[in-house]
Amino acid sequence: MVLYVTKKGSKYYPSKAMKEQAWVNNPNIYKEADKNPVKFWSNLAKEGINWDKLWGEKNTYVEKLPYFWWFKGGKLNFSVNALDRHLGNPNKIALKWIPENPKEKPTELTYSELHKKVCQFANVLKSFGVKKGDAVSIYLPLIPEAAIAMLACTRIGAIHSVVFSAFAPDALKTRIQDCEAKVLITADGYFRRGELVDLLTKAKKALKGTKIKKVIVANRIKKKKYSGKFVSFDKVIEEQSPFCEPEMMNSEDPMFILYTSGTTGKPKGVIHDTGGYAVQSYWTTKWVFDLHPEETMWCTADIGWITGHTYAVYGPLLNGATTLIYEGTPDYPNMGRWWKIIDDNKVNVFYTAPTAIRMFIKEGDKWVKKHKMPSLKVLGTVGEPIDEKAWKWYFSKIGKNRCPIIDTWWQTETGGTIINVLPGIGPFVPTIAGKSFPGTRHLIVDHKGNKKNQGFLAQKSPFTPGMLHGVWKNHKKYADTYWKAFKKYYDTSDGAIMKGNLIKITGRTDDVMKVSGHRLSTAELENAINKYKKVNESAVVPIPDKIRGQVPVAFVVLKKTKNDKGMEGKIKKHVDNTLGPTARPHKVYFVNDLPKTRSGKIMRRILKNLLANEEPKGLMTLVNPGCVDEIKEIIKA
Ligand code: WT7
């Protein structure tokens, strides 16, 4: 077994073996890139991506805040970069799909097979009238059709909007309505913990009030004939020709939208452009995970999240490597499933979230002991700050003290990881994310934008190529959310501390929580709860949770009903049905009043204090300080 790390003091560094095979091992790369980041990215763009037409050197980076453009005027097709250019090696496995049931056979698609299916499906979309610039909604579980559908959109320049399959019909509906999709791609179901989930029924509930004209149903469960708006994926795809001329896109054309939670109730459609996203996805996958074309990468994230877009589908394919996706839960049929998948499929790069690691720690070492996992080279983590205990367990039990842990900081908005440590350079320090990726500049500031050692994490110009390009049909939201606080810096809404020359992320500084690594805003959950007919108003705050990181707790004022018997269950069910079970409150407290300022603002901070058994400050600013003692009693009871 190869040893990829060595210990020096309390820090880990790459071993000789790691340095020798790593794409990058010279720390000077940071300084070199920082001399002229635009030039640096321009070179990377030409080296890493096939362009149909290059941009004029002056247009490599054009900035007119709050917007900026990369490789302006350059032309490319994303799917050509992910597929066609690897066809010299047609039998190489591009995608390996592991169904949840261990008795069911995995699917392997070579680059040539995936290319064919993507072309055919692109032709299907065209036959249904989808044109360049149209939005297409995708509501699929982790099955090969998800990657095929996404890539097919990029083939014809349609903008995909993937919606997490565990989201409820209402959440799907608002996302379809916002991007005005006319085609929806979903599935007849999928398996979770051995149970069949009926996705199609959920999808059908979302259609009313949308412009959806066609629903393409992937045949995960069975081949079936559909009628009316509904067509079977397998049937429509086999009728199409195996080649589809790629649409040449401008670098700055939108490639996809991904909805994410912010501080307000309505999720925002984060827009990612084609060229910049391609360049950043290619290079961050290659350097941060040190992925080589002959290797297999397994990113456990669902395609409903940005991590699933960039590191389960696009990044590994752009690099001509093999990506593995798994349909089910980590504990099915037992807690050893993930480790067995790694061993059986010789996974080299494994990328997951701290919340999953904490879940495994709870189960003890029995399951991980059975698996040596000698193929592993790099371990990644993402989604929330990783605590020391989880880091050490991941390092020793999964990596067997051999593999670096790459703590990757990023957001839906940044498109790819831009604070991390490169495997060939190090150091790998528990709980510390690391440095700005070469050619990227971050700084820590106070609320006035002055540089500090601890405070708010911000990004400096030139903003990275994969960064969001606005919020779908909402300029104001884009400008206010990201550019209002520091004007010339991008506001990440995360807190950070400098530890020497490394950045440690401390967590969100806004009303966004991370529940099992998923992003959820207090306002979004309050909105959903307030829609329940018996609720007058509510306030949601996060509390720490050993496994999930944070969980939401709701304080609810009911309309008239004094008797709240069974009401907690009803509210939880209502949240399951409107947002999805990820957002379900851990606990609901029924109170008579919520602490408010004179202007009517709910003071969530006070509720947080009460839950943590801390003495709340600032009660003088409340119009109704009396409610605080009452809430204290209710929490105690
Ligand atoms: C928020 C973004 C982009 C990946 C999945 C989450 C937190 C993400 C880290 C990390 C500490 C992290 C931040 C960020 N976060 N990675 N390595 N260390 N915090 O994407 O749902 O858009 O959430 O996740 O708070 O702002 P997202």
XYZ file of C-alpha atoms in Angstrom, residues 208-522:
315
model
C -50.197 22.402 -12.107
C -49.555 26.079 -12.699
C -46.341 25.470 -14.647
C -45.650 25.627 -18.396
C -44.469 22.008 -18.595
C -45.542 20.429 -21.896
C -43.539 17.217 -21.792
C -42.479 14.981 -18.937
C -39.777 12.455 -19.790
C -39.876 9.578 -17.319
C -36.684 7.566 -16.772
C -37.480 3.873 -16.444
C -35.688 3.080 -13.218
C -38.352 0.674 -11.980
C -39.988 -0.718 -15.077
C -40.569 -0.261 -18.761
C -43.979 1.218 -19.174
C -45.974 3.049 -21.815
C -47.044 6.535 -20.939
C -49.548 8.820 -22.576
C -50.428 12.488 -22.900
C -47.617 14.741 -21.683
C -45.693 11.772 -20.354
C -43.184 9.758 -22.371
C -40.819 6.958 -21.465
C -37.100 7.845 -21.475
C -36.017 4.501 -22.942
C -38.559 4.688 -25.730
C -37.899 8.231 -26.924
C -34.132 7.826 -26.747
C -33.984 4.697 -28.912
C -35.837 6.452 -31.717
C -33.098 9.073 -32.089
C -29.918 9.189 -34.132
C -26.634 8.605 -32.245
C -25.087 11.898 -33.251
C -26.056 15.419 -32.408
C -24.111 18.368 -33.733
C -22.871 20.320 -30.693
C -24.146 23.861 -30.346
C -21.250 26.287 -30.089
C -21.828 28.493 -27.086
C -20.296 31.761 -26.039
C -18.126 31.396 -22.979
C -20.434 33.794 -21.143
C -23.687 31.981 -22.084
C -25.449 30.470 -19.074
C -24.945 26.714 -18.751
C -27.129 25.943 -15.755
C -29.143 27.351 -12.908
C -29.087 25.879 -9.445
C -31.478 27.096 -6.798
C -30.088 27.687 -3.352
C -31.244 29.097 -0.030
C -30.454 32.616 0.993
C -31.603 34.808 3.812
C -35.057 35.332 2.348
C -37.856 32.819 1.970
C -37.559 32.318 -1.762
C -34.673 30.251 -3.136
C -32.541 32.035 -5.706
C -31.484 30.691 -9.085
C -27.707 30.901 -9.132
C -26.499 31.170 -12.754
C -23.265 29.572 -13.951
C -21.714 30.453 -17.306
C -20.237 27.910 -19.700
C -16.571 28.776 -20.295
C -15.493 29.940 -16.854
C -17.258 27.054 -15.156
C -15.625 24.548 -17.539
C -12.137 25.899 -16.911
C -12.507 26.016 -13.146
C -14.171 22.570 -12.937
C -11.464 20.981 -15.028
C -8.539 22.432 -13.101
C -9.888 22.172 -9.588
C -10.795 18.500 -10.123
C -7.367 17.820 -11.540
C -5.294 19.668 -8.965
C -7.319 19.611 -5.745
C -8.115 15.883 -5.957
C -5.042 15.090 -8.023
C -7.263 13.133 -10.367
C -5.568 11.272 -13.228
C -7.430 9.911 -16.267
C -6.852 6.278 -15.281
C -8.411 6.860 -11.862
C -11.902 6.526 -10.391
C -13.454 9.321 -8.398
C -16.437 8.884 -6.117
C -18.111 12.029 -4.899
C -21.047 10.958 -2.720
C -23.050 14.170 -3.207
C -26.419 14.045 -4.927
C -26.671 15.713 -8.342
C -29.267 17.990 -6.763
C -26.417 19.970 -5.184
C -23.535 21.858 -6.753
C -21.056 19.282 -5.410
C -22.855 16.624 -7.435
C -22.751 18.823 -10.557
C -19.077 19.717 -10.392
C -17.406 16.689 -8.812
C -19.759 13.750 -9.448
C -20.411 14.590 -13.111
C -18.593 17.419 -14.830
C -15.104 17.594 -13.282
C -14.202 13.885 -13.599
C -15.588 13.695 -17.175
C -13.765 16.836 -18.299
C -10.627 15.077 -17.067
C -11.399 11.869 -18.942
C -11.485 9.867 -15.705
C -14.126 7.458 -14.345
C -16.833 8.788 -12.082
C -18.795 6.532 -9.766
C -22.312 7.308 -8.597
C -24.354 5.326 -6.074
C -28.129 5.389 -5.853
C -28.725 4.548 -2.208
C -28.005 5.360 1.403
C -24.681 4.696 3.165
C -26.250 2.227 5.592
C -27.903 -0.157 3.152
C -27.931 -3.101 3.576
C -25.436 -2.344 6.370
C -22.960 0.286 7.551
C -20.203 -1.285 5.503
C -21.753 -0.525 2.135
C -19.676 2.519 1.208
C -16.393 0.843 2.162
C -17.344 -2.218 0.157
C -18.087 -0.026 -2.866
C -14.638 1.576 -2.518
C -12.936 -1.829 -2.335
C -14.975 -3.473 -5.093
C -14.508 -0.598 -7.511
C -10.974 0.436 -6.559
C -11.944 4.025 -5.905
C -8.934 6.355 -5.832
C -10.482 9.667 -4.875
C -13.280 9.713 -2.332
C -15.176 12.897 -1.524
C -17.853 13.220 1.142
C -19.234 15.428 3.931
C -18.435 15.664 7.675
C -22.033 14.765 8.549
C -21.615 11.332 6.907
C -18.322 10.772 8.691
C -19.902 11.579 12.058
C -22.649 9.084 11.357
C -20.064 6.352 10.775
C -18.091 7.247 13.909
C -21.196 6.545 15.944
C -21.272 2.984 14.616
C -17.784 2.140 15.859
C -14.948 0.635 13.837
C -16.411 -2.768 13.121
C -17.432 -1.980 9.543
C -14.378 -0.077 8.436
C -11.985 -2.696 9.818
C -13.192 -5.182 7.230
C -12.025 -3.025 4.365
C -8.425 -2.123 3.615
C -9.264 0.177 0.711
C -5.721 0.142 -0.717
C -6.830 1.973 -3.885
C -7.552 5.204 -1.993
C -5.201 8.101 -2.639
C -7.008 11.322 -1.773
C -9.897 11.931 0.636
C -11.985 15.068 0.361
C -14.460 16.769 2.663
C -16.978 19.545 2.025
C -20.160 21.229 3.177
C -19.377 22.504 6.655
C -16.357 22.920 8.919
C -14.954 19.497 9.832
C -14.222 19.005 13.542
C -10.984 17.471 14.715
C -12.557 14.210 15.838
C -14.195 13.593 12.456
C -11.004 14.590 10.628
C -8.880 12.144 12.644
C -11.335 9.310 12.239
C -11.571 9.866 8.492
C -7.790 10.025 8.287
C -7.044 6.905 10.325
C -10.031 4.624 9.694
C -10.781 5.319 6.045
C -7.428 6.590 4.829
C -5.578 4.167 7.185
C -3.122 6.995 7.938
C -2.001 6.948 4.302
C -4.042 9.561 2.464
C -4.235 13.333 2.693
C -7.551 14.858 3.685
C -8.392 17.773 1.451
C -10.809 20.120 3.191
C -12.470 21.949 0.318
C -14.265 25.212 0.985
C -16.735 26.523 -1.572
C -20.381 27.362 -2.217
C -23.097 26.862 -4.820
C -22.143 30.366 -5.934
C -18.422 29.697 -6.458
C -19.048 26.723 -8.780
C -16.016 24.786 -7.542
C -13.668 24.590 -4.583
C -11.452 27.654 -4.297
C -10.027 27.350 -0.782
C -8.184 24.092 -0.155
C -4.748 22.490 0.054
C -3.198 20.804 -2.976
C -2.299 17.131 -2.322
C 1.246 17.472 -3.670
C 1.990 20.550 -1.547
C 0.243 20.361 1.853
C 0.149 20.870 4.787
C -2.936 18.893 5.761
C -4.080 20.337 9.069
C -7.197 19.140 10.890
C -10.058 21.703 10.779
C -8.243 24.065 8.403
C -9.390 24.519 4.817
C -6.156 26.052 3.522
C -5.235 28.571 0.840
C -6.930 30.300 -2.021
C -6.570 28.099 -5.106
C -3.812 29.460 -7.392
C -5.091 32.517 -9.248
C -7.727 33.189 -6.583
C -7.678 35.894 -3.921
C -9.521 35.873 -0.616
C -9.236 38.128 2.362
C -10.770 38.439 5.807
C -12.420 41.745 6.697
C -14.453 43.463 9.392
C -17.937 44.788 8.659
C -16.411 47.905 7.089
C -14.302 45.900 4.670
C -10.988 46.511 6.461
C -8.520 43.682 6.442
C -8.465 41.674 9.685
C -7.164 38.401 11.028
C -10.627 37.225 11.915
C -13.971 38.244 10.483
C -15.879 37.884 7.243
C -14.487 35.930 4.331
C -14.505 37.899 1.087
C -13.161 37.403 -2.435
C -11.080 39.970 -4.284
C -10.853 40.844 -7.955
C -10.247 39.161 -10.352
C -13.185 37.015 -9.254
C -12.730 33.368 -10.162
C -13.919 31.965 -13.529
C -16.484 29.602 -12.014
C -18.251 32.241 -9.922
C -21.968 32.777 -10.365
C -23.083 35.164 -13.067
C -26.101 36.696 -11.410
C -29.361 35.419 -9.971
C -31.986 34.252 -12.468
C -34.214 37.201 -13.351
C -33.300 39.012 -10.160
C -30.543 41.570 -10.466
C -31.417 43.222 -7.172
C -31.107 40.036 -5.196
C -27.732 39.372 -6.772
C -26.434 42.860 -6.082
C -27.811 42.980 -2.538
C -26.782 39.509 -1.429
C -23.218 39.448 -2.644
C -22.081 43.004 -3.303
C -23.794 45.277 -0.819
C -21.666 44.560 2.252
C -18.190 45.240 0.837
C -18.852 46.808 -2.605
C -15.650 45.794 -4.383
C -15.373 42.417 -2.657
C -17.666 39.416 -3.044
C -19.332 38.627 0.308
C -19.255 34.879 1.011
C -21.447 35.109 4.150
C -18.919 32.892 5.913
C -16.717 33.731 8.854
C -13.000 32.888 8.839
C -9.747 33.168 10.815
C -6.184 33.337 9.473
C -3.971 30.649 11.033
C -0.512 31.565 9.825
C -0.971 31.636 6.057
C -3.908 29.228 6.119
C -7.623 30.011 6.287
C -9.878 28.349 8.834
C -13.615 28.631 8.100
C -15.802 29.219 11.146
C -19.265 28.960 9.559
C -22.110 31.062 8.162
C -22.586 34.600 9.384
C -26.144 34.955 8.025
C -29.466 33.195 8.664
C -28.466 30.131 6.700
C -27.997 26.804 8.475
C -26.226 23.693 7.343
C -28.301 20.622 8.102
C -26.362 17.453 7.218
C -24.340 19.683 4.916
C -27.507 20.892 3.151
C -28.204 24.547 2.973
C -31.447 25.754 4.537
C -32.493 29.273 5.412
C -34.468 30.065 8.532
